[in-house]
Amino acid sequence: MSETIDAPNGLRQVLDLLDRDEQPPMGRLMDVRLIEASEGRAVFEGLPGEQHYNPMGGVHGGYAAGLLDSACGIAVHTMLQPGQGYTTIELKVSYIRGMTAGTGPVRAEGRVINMGRRVAFSEAEIRDGEGRLIATASSTLLVFAA
């Protein structure tokens, strides 16, 4: 049997990470973690803090962008076949409200809009603990043979 046939699909890879409670270095740096995944869907939680502040005294927009990019990307990852990879080629973020250390935990949910053979489209949103919308994103991702 070939390595590709024996390889797990994207959803199995993500679920294995969840089972091992394994977080990538970027997630640890940002204090965000993947908490749920299903086919075409990924949910992250984060805790923005002063270590994420910009010079204006609020959480840097890159924190939201990173969280949204992760949610969009992992949602697509759950739909990959063995031997496929992906990369973000476009991310559009809309900031609705700012975050501070007082915002508390935030939740980003990503979902696949369309999964093509070469291009995938996904979207995500971040909400605070009260359910208020903080930011949204739409993403275009290139799907390729890994």
Coordinates of C-alpha atoms in Angstrom, one line a residue:
M1 CA 0.0 0.0 0.0
S2 CA 1.2 3.5 -0.7
E3 CA 1.9 6.1 2.0
T4 CA -0.9 8.3 0.7
I5 CA -3.5 5.6 1.0
D6 CA -2.4 4.7 4.6
A7 CA -2.2 8.4 5.7
P8 CA -5.1 9.8 7.8
N9 CA -7.4 12.4 6.2
G10 CA -7.4 15.9 7.5
L11 CA -10.3 15.5 10.0
R12 CA -8.5 12.4 11.5
Q13 CA -5.3 14.5 11.8
V14 CA -7.1 17.3 13.6
L15 CA -9.0 15.0 15.9
D16 CA -5.8 13.2 16.8
L17 CA -4.3 16.6 17.8
L18 CA -7.3 17.3 20.0
D19 CA -7.1 13.8 21.6
R20 CA -3.5 14.5 22.5
D21 CA -4.3 18.0 23.6
E22 CA -1.4 19.1 21.4
Q23 CA -1.1 22.8 20.5
P24 CA 1.3 24.3 18.0
P25 CA 3.9 26.8 19.1
M26 CA 1.9 29.7 17.6
G27 CA -1.1 28.7 19.7
R28 CA 1.0 28.7 22.8
L29 CA 2.5 32.1 22.0
M30 CA -0.9 33.6 21.4
D31 CA -2.6 31.8 24.3
V32 CA -5.2 30.2 21.9
R33 CA -6.2 26.6 21.6
L34 CA -8.2 24.4 19.3
I35 CA -11.2 23.0 21.3
E36 CA -13.5 21.5 18.8
A37 CA -13.4 20.2 15.2
S38 CA -15.8 18.4 12.9
E39 CA -16.0 18.1 9.1
G40 CA -15.8 21.7 7.7
R41 CA -15.7 23.3 11.2
A42 CA -13.1 24.4 13.8
V43 CA -13.5 26.2 17.1
F44 CA -10.7 28.0 18.9
E45 CA -10.7 29.7 22.3
G46 CA -8.3 32.4 23.3
L47 CA -7.5 34.7 26.2
P48 CA -6.3 38.1 25.0
G49 CA -4.1 39.9 27.5
E50 CA -1.7 42.8 28.0
Q51 CA 1.1 40.7 26.3
H52 CA -1.0 41.2 23.1
Y53 CA -1.3 45.0 23.4
N54 CA -0.4 47.5 20.7
P55 CA 1.0 50.9 21.5
M56 CA -2.6 52.3 21.7
G57 CA -3.4 50.1 24.8
G58 CA -5.6 47.5 23.2
V59 CA -5.1 44.0 21.8
H60 CA -3.2 44.2 18.5
G61 CA -5.4 43.5 15.4
G62 CA -2.9 40.7 14.5
Y63 CA -4.2 38.7 17.5
A64 CA -7.7 38.6 16.0
A65 CA -6.3 38.0 12.5
G66 CA -4.2 35.1 13.7
L67 CA -7.1 33.6 15.5
L68 CA -9.4 34.0 12.5
D69 CA -6.8 32.6 10.1
S70 CA -6.4 29.5 12.4
A71 CA -10.1 28.9 12.5
C72 CA -10.5 29.3 8.7
G73 CA -7.5 27.1 8.0
I74 CA -8.3 24.3 10.4
A75 CA -11.9 24.2 9.1
V76 CA -10.4 23.5 5.7
H77 CA -7.9 21.1 7.1
T78 CA -10.7 18.9 8.3
M79 CA -11.8 18.4 4.7
L80 CA -8.5 17.4 3.3
Q81 CA -7.9 14.0 1.7
P82 CA -4.7 12.0 2.5
G83 CA -1.8 13.6 0.7
Q84 CA -3.3 17.1 0.5
G85 CA -2.0 20.3 2.1
Y86 CA -3.2 23.9 2.1
T87 CA -2.1 27.4 2.6
T88 CA -3.9 30.7 3.0
I89 CA -3.7 32.9 -0.1
E90 CA -6.0 35.7 1.1
L91 CA -7.5 36.7 4.5
K92 CA -10.0 39.6 4.8
V93 CA -10.6 40.7 8.4
S94 CA -13.3 43.1 9.6
Y95 CA -12.8 44.4 13.1
I96 CA -16.2 45.1 14.8
R97 CA -15.0 46.0 18.3
G98 CA -11.7 46.0 20.1
M99 CA -10.3 43.6 22.7
T100 CA -8.5 44.3 26.0
A101 CA -7.2 42.2 28.8
G102 CA -10.7 42.8 30.3
T103 CA -12.5 41.2 27.4
G104 CA -12.0 37.7 28.9
P105 CA -12.1 34.5 26.9
V106 CA -13.0 34.8 23.2
R107 CA -14.2 32.1 20.8
A108 CA -13.4 31.8 17.1
E109 CA -15.5 29.5 14.9
G110 CA -14.5 28.8 11.4
R111 CA -16.5 27.0 8.7
V112 CA -15.9 25.9 5.1
I113 CA -18.1 27.7 2.6
N114 CA -16.8 25.7 -0.5
M115 CA -14.1 23.1 -0.8
G116 CA -12.9 22.8 -4.4
R117 CA -10.1 20.6 -5.8
R118 CA -7.6 23.5 -5.8
V119 CA -9.2 26.3 -3.9
A120 CA -11.2 26.4 -0.7
F121 CA -13.3 29.2 0.8
S122 CA -14.0 29.6 4.5
E123 CA -15.2 32.2 7.0
A124 CA -14.8 32.7 10.7
E125 CA -16.0 35.0 13.5
I126 CA -14.8 35.9 17.0
R127 CA -17.3 36.4 19.8
D128 CA -16.7 37.3 23.4
G129 CA -18.1 35.5 26.4
E130 CA -21.3 37.6 26.2
G131 CA -21.8 36.5 22.5
R132 CA -20.9 40.0 21.2
L133 CA -19.3 39.9 17.7
I134 CA -15.6 41.1 17.8
A135 CA -14.3 40.4 14.3
T136 CA -15.1 38.4 11.2
A137 CA -13.0 37.0 8.3
S138 CA -13.3 35.4 4.9
S139 CA -10.4 33.4 3.6
T140 CA -9.3 31.9 0.3
L141 CA -7.0 28.9 0.6
L142 CA -4.9 27.0 -2.0
V143 CA -5.3 23.2 -1.8
F144 CA -2.3 21.2 -3.1
A145 CA -0.7 17.8 -3.2
A146 CA 1.6 17.6 -0.1

